[in-house]
PDB file of C-alpha atoms and ligand atoms in Angstrom:
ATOM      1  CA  UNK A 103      -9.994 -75.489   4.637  1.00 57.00           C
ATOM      2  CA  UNK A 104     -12.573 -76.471   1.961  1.00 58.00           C
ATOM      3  CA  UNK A 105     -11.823 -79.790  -0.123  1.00 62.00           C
ATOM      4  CA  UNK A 106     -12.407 -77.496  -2.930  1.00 80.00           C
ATOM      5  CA  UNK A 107      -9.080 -75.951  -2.113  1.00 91.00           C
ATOM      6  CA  UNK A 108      -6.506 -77.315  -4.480  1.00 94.00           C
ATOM      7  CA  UNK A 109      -3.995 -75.768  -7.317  1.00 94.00           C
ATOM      8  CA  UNK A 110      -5.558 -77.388 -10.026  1.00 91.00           C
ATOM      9  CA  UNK A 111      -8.248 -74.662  -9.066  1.00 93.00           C
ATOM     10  CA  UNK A 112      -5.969 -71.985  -7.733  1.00 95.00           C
ATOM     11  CA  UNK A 113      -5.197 -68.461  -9.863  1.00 95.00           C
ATOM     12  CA  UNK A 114      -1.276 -68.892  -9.581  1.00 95.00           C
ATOM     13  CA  UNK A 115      -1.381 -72.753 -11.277  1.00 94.00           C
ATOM     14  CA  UNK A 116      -0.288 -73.830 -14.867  1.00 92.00           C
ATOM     15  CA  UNK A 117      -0.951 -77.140 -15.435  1.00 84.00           C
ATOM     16  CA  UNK A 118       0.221 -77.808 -18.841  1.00 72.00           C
ATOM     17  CA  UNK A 119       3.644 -76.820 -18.344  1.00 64.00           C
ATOM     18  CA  UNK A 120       6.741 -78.231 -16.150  1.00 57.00           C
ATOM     19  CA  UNK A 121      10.305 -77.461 -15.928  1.00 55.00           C
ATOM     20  CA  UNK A 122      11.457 -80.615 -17.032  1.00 59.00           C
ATOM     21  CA  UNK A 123       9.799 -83.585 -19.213  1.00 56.00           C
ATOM     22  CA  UNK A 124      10.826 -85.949 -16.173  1.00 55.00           C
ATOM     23  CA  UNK A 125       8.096 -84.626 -13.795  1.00 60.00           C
ATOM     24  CA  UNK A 126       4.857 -86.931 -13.132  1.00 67.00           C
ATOM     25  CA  UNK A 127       2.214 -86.352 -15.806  1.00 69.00           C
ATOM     26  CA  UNK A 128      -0.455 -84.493 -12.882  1.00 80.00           C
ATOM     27  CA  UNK A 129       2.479 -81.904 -12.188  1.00 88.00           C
ATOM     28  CA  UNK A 130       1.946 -78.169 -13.289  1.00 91.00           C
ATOM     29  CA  UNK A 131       4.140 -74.999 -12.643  1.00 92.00           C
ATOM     30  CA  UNK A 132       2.895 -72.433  -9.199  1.00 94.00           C
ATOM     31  CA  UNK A 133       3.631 -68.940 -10.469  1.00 94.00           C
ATOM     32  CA  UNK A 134       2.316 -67.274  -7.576  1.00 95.00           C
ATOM     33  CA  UNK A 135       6.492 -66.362  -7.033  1.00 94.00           C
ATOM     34  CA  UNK A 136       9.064 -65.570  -8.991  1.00 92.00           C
ATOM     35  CA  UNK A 137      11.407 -68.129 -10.442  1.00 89.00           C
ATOM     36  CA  UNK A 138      13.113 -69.629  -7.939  1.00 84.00           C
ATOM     37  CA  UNK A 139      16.935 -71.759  -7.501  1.00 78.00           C
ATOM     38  CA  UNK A 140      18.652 -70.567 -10.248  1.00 71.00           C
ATOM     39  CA  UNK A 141      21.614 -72.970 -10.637  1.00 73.00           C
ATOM     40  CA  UNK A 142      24.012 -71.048 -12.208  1.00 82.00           C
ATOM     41  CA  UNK A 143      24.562 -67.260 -13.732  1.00 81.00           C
ATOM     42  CA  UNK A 144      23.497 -69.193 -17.861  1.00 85.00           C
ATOM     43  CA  UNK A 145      20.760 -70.994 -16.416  1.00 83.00           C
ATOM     44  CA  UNK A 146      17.376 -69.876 -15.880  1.00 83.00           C
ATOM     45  CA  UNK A 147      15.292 -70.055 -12.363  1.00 85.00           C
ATOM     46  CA  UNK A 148      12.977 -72.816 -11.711  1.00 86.00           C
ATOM     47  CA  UNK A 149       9.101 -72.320 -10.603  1.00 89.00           C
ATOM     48  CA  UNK A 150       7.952 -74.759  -8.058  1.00 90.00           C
ATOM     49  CA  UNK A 151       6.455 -77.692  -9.232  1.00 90.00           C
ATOM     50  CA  UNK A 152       3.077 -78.700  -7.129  1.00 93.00           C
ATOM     51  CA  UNK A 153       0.597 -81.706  -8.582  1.00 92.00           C
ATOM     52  CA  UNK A 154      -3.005 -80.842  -9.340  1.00 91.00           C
ATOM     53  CA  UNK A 155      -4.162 -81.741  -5.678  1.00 93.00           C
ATOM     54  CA  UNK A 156      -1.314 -79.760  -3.576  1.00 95.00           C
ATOM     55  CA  UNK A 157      -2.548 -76.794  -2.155  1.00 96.00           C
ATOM     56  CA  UNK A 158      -0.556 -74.121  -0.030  1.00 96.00           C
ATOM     57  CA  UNK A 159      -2.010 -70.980   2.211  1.00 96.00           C
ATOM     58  CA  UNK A 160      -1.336 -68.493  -1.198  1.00 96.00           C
ATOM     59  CA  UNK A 161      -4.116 -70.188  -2.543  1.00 96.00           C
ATOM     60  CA  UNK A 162      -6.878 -68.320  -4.566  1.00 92.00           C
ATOM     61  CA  UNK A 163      -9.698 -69.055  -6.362  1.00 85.00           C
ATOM     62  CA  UNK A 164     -11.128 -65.465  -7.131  1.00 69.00           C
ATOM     63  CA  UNK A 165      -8.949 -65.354 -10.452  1.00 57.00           C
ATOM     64  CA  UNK A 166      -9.588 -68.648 -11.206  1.00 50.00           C
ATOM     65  CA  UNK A 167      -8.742 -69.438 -14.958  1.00 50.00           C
ATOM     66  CA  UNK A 168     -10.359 -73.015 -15.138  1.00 50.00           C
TER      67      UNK A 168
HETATM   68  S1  LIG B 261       1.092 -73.789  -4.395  1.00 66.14           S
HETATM   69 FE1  LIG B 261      -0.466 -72.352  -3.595  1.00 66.14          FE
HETATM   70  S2  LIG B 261      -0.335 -70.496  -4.864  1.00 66.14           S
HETATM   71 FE2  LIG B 261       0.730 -72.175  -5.923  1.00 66.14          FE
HETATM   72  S3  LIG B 261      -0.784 -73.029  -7.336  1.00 66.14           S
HETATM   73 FE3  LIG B 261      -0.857 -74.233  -5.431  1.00 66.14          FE
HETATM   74  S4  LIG B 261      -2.440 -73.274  -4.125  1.00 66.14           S
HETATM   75 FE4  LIG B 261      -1.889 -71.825  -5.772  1.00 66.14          FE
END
């Protein structure tokens, strides 16, 4: 796969948002699925949390937003 690969330059990646303030500063929200792990009925679903150099076989660049 091509170093160029990465969710910092994927479609699905949103780097400027995380489910909590506790994640590291490079982490970003993959929306490429629904929310996911929903703890309880009154709390909401979690998207995954991936860092700007993760990458995963969903990955694509054709929508690419930065
Ligand atoms: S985990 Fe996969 S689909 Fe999600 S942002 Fe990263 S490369 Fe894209």
């Amino acid at each position: 796969m091509s170093s160029n690969v990465s969710c910092d330059s994927c479609a699905f990646y949103e780097n400027h948002v995380a489910n909590s303030a506790a994640v590291a500063a490079e982490a970003g929200l993959c929306r490429y699925n629904p929310p996911v792990s929903q703890p309880d009925a009154n709390a909401r679903g979690l998207w995954p949390v991936v860092t700007a150099n993760d990458w995963c076989g969903h990955f694509a660049s054709e929508h690419k937003t930065n």
